[in-house]
mmCIF file with all atom_site columns, C-alpha atoms in Angstrom:
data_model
loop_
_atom_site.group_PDB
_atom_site.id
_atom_site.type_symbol
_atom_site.label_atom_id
_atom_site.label_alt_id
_atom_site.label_comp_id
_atom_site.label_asym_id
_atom_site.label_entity_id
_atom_site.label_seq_id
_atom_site.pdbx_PDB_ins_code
_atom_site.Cartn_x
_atom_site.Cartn_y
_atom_site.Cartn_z
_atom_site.occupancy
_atom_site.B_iso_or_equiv
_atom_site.pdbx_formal_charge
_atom_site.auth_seq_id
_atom_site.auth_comp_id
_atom_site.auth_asym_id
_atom_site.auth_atom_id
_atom_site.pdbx_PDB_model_num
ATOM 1   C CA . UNK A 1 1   ? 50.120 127.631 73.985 1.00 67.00 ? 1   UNK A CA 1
ATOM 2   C CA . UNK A 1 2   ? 49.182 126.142 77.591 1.00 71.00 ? 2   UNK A CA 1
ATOM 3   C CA . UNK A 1 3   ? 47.157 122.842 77.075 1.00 74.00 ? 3   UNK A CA 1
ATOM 4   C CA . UNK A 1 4   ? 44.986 122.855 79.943 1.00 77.00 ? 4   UNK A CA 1
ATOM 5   C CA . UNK A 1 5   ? 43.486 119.388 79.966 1.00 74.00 ? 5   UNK A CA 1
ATOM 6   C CA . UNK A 1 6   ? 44.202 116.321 77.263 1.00 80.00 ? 6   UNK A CA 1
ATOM 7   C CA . UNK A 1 7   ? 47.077 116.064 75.124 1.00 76.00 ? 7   UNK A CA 1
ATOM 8   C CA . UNK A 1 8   ? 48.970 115.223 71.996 1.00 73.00 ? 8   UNK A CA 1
ATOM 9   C CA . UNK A 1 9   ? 48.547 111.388 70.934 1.00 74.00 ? 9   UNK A CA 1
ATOM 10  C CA . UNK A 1 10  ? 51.870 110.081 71.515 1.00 77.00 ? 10  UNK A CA 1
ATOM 11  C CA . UNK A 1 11  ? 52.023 105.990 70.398 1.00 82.00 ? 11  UNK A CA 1
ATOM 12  C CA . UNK A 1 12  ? 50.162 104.230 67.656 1.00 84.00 ? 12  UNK A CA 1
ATOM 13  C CA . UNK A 1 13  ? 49.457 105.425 63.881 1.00 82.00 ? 13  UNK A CA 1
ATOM 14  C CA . UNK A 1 14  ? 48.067 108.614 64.627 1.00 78.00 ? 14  UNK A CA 1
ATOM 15  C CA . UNK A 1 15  ? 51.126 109.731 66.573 1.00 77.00 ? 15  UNK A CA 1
ATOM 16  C CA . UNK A 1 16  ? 52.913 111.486 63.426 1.00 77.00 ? 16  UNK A CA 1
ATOM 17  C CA . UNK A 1 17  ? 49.851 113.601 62.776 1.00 70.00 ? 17  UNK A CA 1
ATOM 18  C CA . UNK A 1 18  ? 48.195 116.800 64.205 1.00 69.00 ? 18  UNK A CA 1
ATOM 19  C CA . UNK A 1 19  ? 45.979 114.706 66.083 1.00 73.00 ? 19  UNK A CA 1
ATOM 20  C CA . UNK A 1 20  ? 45.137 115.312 70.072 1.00 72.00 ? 20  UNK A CA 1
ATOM 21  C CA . UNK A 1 21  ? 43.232 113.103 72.262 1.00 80.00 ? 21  UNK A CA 1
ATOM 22  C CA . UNK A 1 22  ? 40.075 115.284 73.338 1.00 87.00 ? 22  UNK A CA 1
ATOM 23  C CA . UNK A 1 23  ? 42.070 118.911 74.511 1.00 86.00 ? 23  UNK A CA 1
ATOM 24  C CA . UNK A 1 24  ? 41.570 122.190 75.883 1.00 89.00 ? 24  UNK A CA 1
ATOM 25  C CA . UNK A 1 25  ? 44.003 124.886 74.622 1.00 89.00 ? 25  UNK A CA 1
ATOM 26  C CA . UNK A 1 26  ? 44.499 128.388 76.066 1.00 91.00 ? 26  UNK A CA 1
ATOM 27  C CA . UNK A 1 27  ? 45.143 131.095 73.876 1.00 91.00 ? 27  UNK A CA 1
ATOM 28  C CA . UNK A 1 28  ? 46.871 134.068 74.034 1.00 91.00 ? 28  UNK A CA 1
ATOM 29  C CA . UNK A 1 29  ? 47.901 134.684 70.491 1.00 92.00 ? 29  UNK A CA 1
ATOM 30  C CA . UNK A 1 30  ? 45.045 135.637 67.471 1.00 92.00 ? 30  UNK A CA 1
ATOM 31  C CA . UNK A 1 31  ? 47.680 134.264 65.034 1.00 93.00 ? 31  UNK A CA 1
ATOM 32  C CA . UNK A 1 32  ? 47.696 131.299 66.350 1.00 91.00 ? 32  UNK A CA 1
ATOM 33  C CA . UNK A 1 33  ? 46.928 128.360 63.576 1.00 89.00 ? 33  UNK A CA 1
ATOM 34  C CA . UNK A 1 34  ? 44.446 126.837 66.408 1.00 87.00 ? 34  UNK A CA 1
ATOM 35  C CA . UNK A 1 35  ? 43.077 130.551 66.157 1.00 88.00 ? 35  UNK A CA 1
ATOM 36  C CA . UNK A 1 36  ? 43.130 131.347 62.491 1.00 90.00 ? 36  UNK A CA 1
ATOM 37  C CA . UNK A 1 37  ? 41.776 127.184 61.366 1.00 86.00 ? 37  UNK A CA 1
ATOM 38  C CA . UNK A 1 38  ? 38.812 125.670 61.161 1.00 77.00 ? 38  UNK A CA 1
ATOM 39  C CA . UNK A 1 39  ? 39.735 122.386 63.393 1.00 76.00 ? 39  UNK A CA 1
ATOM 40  C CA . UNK A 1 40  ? 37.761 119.340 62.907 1.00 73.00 ? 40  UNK A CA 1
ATOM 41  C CA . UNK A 1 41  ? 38.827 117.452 66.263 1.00 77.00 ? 41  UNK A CA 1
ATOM 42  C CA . UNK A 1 42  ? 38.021 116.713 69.812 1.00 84.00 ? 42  UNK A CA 1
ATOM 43  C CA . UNK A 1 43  ? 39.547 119.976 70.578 1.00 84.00 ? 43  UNK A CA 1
ATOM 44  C CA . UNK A 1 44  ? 38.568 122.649 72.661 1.00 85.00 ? 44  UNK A CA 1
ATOM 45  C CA . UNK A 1 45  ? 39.803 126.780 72.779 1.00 87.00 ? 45  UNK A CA 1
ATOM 46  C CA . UNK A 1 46  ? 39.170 129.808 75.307 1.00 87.00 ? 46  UNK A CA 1
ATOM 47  C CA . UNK A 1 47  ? 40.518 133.037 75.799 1.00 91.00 ? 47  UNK A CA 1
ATOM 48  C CA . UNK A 1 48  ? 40.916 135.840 78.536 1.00 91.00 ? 48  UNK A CA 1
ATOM 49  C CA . UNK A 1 49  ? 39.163 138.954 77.961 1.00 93.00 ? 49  UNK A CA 1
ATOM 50  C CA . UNK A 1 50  ? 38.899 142.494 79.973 1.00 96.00 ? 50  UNK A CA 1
ATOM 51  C CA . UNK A 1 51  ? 35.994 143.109 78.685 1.00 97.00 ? 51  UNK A CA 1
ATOM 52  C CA . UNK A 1 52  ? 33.146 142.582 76.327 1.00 98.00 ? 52  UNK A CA 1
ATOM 53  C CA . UNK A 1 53  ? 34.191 144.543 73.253 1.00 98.00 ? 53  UNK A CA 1
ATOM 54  C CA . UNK A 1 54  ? 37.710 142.575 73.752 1.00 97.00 ? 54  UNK A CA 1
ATOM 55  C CA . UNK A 1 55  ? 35.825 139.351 73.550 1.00 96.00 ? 55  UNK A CA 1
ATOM 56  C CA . UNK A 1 56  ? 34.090 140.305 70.448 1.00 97.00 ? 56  UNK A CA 1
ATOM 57  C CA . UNK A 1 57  ? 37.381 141.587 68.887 1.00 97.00 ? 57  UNK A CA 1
ATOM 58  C CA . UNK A 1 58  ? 38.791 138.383 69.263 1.00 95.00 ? 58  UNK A CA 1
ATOM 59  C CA . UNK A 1 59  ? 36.076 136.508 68.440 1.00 94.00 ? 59  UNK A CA 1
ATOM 60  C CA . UNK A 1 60  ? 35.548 138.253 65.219 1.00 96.00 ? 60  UNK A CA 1
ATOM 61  C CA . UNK A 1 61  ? 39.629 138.217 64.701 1.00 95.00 ? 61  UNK A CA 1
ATOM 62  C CA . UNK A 1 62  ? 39.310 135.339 61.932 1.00 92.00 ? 62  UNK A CA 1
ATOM 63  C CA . UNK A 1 63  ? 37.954 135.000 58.733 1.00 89.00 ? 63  UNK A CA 1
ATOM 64  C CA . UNK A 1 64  ? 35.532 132.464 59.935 1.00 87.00 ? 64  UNK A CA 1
ATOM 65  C CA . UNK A 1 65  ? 32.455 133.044 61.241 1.00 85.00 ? 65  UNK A CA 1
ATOM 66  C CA . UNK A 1 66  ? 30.058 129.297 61.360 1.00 81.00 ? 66  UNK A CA 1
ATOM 67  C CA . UNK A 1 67  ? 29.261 129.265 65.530 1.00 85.00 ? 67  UNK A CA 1
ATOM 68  C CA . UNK A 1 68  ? 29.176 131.523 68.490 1.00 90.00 ? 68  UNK A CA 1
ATOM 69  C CA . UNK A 1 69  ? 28.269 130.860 71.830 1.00 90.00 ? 69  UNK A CA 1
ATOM 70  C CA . UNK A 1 70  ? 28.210 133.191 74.777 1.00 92.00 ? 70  UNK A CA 1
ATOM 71  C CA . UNK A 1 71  ? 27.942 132.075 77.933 1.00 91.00 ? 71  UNK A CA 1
ATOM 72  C CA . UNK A 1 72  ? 26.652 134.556 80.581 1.00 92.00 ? 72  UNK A CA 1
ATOM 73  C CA . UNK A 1 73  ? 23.784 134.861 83.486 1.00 92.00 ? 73  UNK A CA 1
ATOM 74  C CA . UNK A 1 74  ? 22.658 138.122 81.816 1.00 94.00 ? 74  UNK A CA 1
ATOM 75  C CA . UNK A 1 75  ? 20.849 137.644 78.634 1.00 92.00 ? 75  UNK A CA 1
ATOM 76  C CA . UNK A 1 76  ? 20.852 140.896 77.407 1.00 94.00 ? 76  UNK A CA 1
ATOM 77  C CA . UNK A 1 77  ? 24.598 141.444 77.871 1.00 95.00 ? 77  UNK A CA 1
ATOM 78  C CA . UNK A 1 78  ? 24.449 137.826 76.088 1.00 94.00 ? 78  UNK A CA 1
ATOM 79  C CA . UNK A 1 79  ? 22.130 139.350 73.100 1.00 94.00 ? 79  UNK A CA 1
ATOM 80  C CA . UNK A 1 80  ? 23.897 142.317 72.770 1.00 96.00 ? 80  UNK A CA 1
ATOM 81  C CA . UNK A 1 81  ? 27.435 140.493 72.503 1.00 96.00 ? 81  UNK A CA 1
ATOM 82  C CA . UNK A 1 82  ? 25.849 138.192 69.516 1.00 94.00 ? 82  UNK A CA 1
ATOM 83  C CA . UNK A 1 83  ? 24.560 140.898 67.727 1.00 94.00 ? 83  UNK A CA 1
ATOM 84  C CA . UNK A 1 84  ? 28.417 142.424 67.253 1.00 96.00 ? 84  UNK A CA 1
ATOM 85  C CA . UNK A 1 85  ? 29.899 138.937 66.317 1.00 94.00 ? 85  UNK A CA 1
ATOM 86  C CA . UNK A 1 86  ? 30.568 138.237 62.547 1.00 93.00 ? 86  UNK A CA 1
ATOM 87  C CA . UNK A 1 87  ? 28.883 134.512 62.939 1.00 88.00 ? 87  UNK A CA 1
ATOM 88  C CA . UNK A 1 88  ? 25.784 132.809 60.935 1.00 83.00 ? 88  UNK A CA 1
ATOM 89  C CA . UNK A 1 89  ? 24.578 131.754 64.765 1.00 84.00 ? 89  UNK A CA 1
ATOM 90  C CA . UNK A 1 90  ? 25.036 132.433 67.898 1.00 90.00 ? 90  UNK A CA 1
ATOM 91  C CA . UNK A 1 91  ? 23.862 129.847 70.997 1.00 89.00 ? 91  UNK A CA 1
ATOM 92  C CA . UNK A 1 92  ? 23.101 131.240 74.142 1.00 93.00 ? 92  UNK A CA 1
ATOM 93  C CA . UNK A 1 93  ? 24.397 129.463 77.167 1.00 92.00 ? 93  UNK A CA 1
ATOM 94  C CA . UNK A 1 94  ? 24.363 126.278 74.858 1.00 90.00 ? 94  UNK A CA 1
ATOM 95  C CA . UNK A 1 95  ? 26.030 124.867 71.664 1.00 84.00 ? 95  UNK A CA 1
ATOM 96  C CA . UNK A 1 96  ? 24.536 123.659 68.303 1.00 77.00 ? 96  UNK A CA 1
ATOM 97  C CA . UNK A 1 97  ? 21.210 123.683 68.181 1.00 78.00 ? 97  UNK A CA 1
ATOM 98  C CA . UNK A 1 98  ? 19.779 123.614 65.043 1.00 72.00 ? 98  UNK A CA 1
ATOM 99  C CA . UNK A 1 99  ? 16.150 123.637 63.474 1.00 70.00 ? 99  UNK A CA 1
ATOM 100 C CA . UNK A 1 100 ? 15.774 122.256 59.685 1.00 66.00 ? 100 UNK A CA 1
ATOM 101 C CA . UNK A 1 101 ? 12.945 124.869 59.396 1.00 68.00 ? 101 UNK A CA 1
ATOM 102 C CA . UNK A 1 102 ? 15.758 128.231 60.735 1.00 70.00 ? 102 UNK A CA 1
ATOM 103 C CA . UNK A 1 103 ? 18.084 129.494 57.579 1.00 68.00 ? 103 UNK A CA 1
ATOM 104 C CA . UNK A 1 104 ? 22.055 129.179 58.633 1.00 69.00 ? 104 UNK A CA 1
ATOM 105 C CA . UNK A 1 105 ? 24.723 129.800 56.951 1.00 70.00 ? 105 UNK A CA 1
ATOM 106 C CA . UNK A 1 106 ? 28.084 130.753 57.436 1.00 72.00 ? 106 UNK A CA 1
ATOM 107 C CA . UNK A 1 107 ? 29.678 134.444 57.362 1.00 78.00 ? 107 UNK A CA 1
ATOM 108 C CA . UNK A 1 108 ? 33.167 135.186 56.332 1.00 82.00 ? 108 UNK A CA 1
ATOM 109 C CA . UNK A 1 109 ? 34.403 132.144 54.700 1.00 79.00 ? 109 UNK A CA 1
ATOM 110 C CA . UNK A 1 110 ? 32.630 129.636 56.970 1.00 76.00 ? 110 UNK A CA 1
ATOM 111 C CA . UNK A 1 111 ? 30.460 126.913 54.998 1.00 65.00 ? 111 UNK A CA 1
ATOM 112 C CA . UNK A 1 112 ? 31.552 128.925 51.279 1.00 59.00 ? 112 UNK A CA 1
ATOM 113 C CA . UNK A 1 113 ? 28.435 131.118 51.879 1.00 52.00 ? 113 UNK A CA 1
ATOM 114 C CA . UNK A 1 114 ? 25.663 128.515 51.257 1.00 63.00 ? 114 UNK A CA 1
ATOM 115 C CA . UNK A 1 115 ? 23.156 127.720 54.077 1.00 65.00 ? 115 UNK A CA 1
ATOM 116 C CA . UNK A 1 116 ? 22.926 124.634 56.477 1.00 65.00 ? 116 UNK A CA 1
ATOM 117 C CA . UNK A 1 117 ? 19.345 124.593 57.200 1.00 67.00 ? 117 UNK A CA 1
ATOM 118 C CA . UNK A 1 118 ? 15.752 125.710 55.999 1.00 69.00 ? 118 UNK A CA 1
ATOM 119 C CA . UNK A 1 119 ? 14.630 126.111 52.323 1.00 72.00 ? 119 UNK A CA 1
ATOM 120 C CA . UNK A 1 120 ? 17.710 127.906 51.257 1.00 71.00 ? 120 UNK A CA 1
ATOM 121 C CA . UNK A 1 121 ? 19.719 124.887 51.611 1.00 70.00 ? 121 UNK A CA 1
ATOM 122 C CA . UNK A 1 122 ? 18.218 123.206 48.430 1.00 72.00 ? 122 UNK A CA 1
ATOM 123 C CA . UNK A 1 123 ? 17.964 126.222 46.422 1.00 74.00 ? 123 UNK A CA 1
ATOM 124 C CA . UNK A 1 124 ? 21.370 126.564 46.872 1.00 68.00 ? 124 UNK A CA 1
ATOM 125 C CA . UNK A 1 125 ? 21.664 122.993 44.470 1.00 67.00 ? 125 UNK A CA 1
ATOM 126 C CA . UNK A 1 126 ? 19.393 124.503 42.009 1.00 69.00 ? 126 UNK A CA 1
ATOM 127 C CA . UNK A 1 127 ? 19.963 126.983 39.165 1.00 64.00 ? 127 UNK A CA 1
ATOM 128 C CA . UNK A 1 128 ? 17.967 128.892 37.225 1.00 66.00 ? 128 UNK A CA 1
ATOM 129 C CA . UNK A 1 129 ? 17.770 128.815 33.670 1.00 60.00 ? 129 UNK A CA 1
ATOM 130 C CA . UNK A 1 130 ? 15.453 131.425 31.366 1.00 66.00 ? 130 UNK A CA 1
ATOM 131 C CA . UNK A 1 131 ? 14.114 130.797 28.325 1.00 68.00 ? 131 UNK A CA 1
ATOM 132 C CA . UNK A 1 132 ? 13.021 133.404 25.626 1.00 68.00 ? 132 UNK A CA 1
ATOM 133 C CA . UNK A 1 133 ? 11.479 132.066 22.269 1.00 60.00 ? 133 UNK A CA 1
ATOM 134 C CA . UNK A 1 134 ? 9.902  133.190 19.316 1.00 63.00 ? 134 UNK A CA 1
ATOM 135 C CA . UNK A 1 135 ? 7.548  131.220 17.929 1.00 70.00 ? 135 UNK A CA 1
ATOM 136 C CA . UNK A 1 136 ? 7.508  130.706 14.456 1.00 69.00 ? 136 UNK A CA 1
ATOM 137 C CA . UNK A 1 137 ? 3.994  132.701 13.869 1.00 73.00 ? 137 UNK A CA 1
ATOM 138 C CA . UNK A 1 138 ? 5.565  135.453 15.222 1.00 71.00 ? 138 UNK A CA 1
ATOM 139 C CA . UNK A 1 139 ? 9.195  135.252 13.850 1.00 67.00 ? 139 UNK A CA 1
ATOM 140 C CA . UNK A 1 140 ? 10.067 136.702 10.556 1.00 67.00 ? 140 UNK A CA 1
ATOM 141 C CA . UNK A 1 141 ? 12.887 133.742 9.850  1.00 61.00 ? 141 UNK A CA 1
#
């Protein structure tokens, strides 16, 4: 896979690992572990597409499905691109913005289906017990 700009740490303690210093990958392959992983890193992917509906196959190619963003100077083509991807959000000519008050989750197996943000986020800590009783007035024990 072509790295385009950064590269693999090569001295000090961190050398033996998977780590990169901040890195832009290209990728050709959907099987590729960069692909297929959730990475946690300074590190960067992007793909060539023909097309929209490629783009979206790709995109949706994982069983992830946290963050989307879609870059374009038409916002409907951008709007109807997000509304085909298998992601919790999508950004819009930006990355990561978040409001405590909007519900996110994650689809797929992004964030173990619990939510990030807005009231569903605390429920998702809480569970709910019921109670029946019969009093003793009414109970023939």
């Amino acid at each position: 896979m072509p790295l385009v700009r950064g590269g693999l740490i090569t001295d000090g303690p961190l050398a033996a690992g998977a780590f990169y210093r901040p890195a832009l990958l290209e990728v050709e392959r959907l099987d590729a572990p960069v692909v297929q992983e959730e990475l946690f890193g300074p590190v960067q992917t992007f793909e060539v597409f023909d097309s929209d509906a490629e783009a979206v196959h790709r995109a949706n190619a994982t069983e992830y499905g946290l963050g989307a963003a879609v870059f374009t100077r038409n916002p409907g083509r951008a709007r109807a691109i997000g509304r085909d991807l298998q992601s919790a959000g999508v950004w819009i000519n930006t990355w990561g913005l978040l409001n405590e008050k909007f519900e996110q989750g994650g689809y797929k197996s992004s964030s173990n289906g619990g939510y990030l943000c807005g009231p569903r986020a605390l429920e998702q800590f809480q569970q709910i017990k019921v109670y029946g009783e019969l009093t003793s007035a009414q109970s023939r024990w």
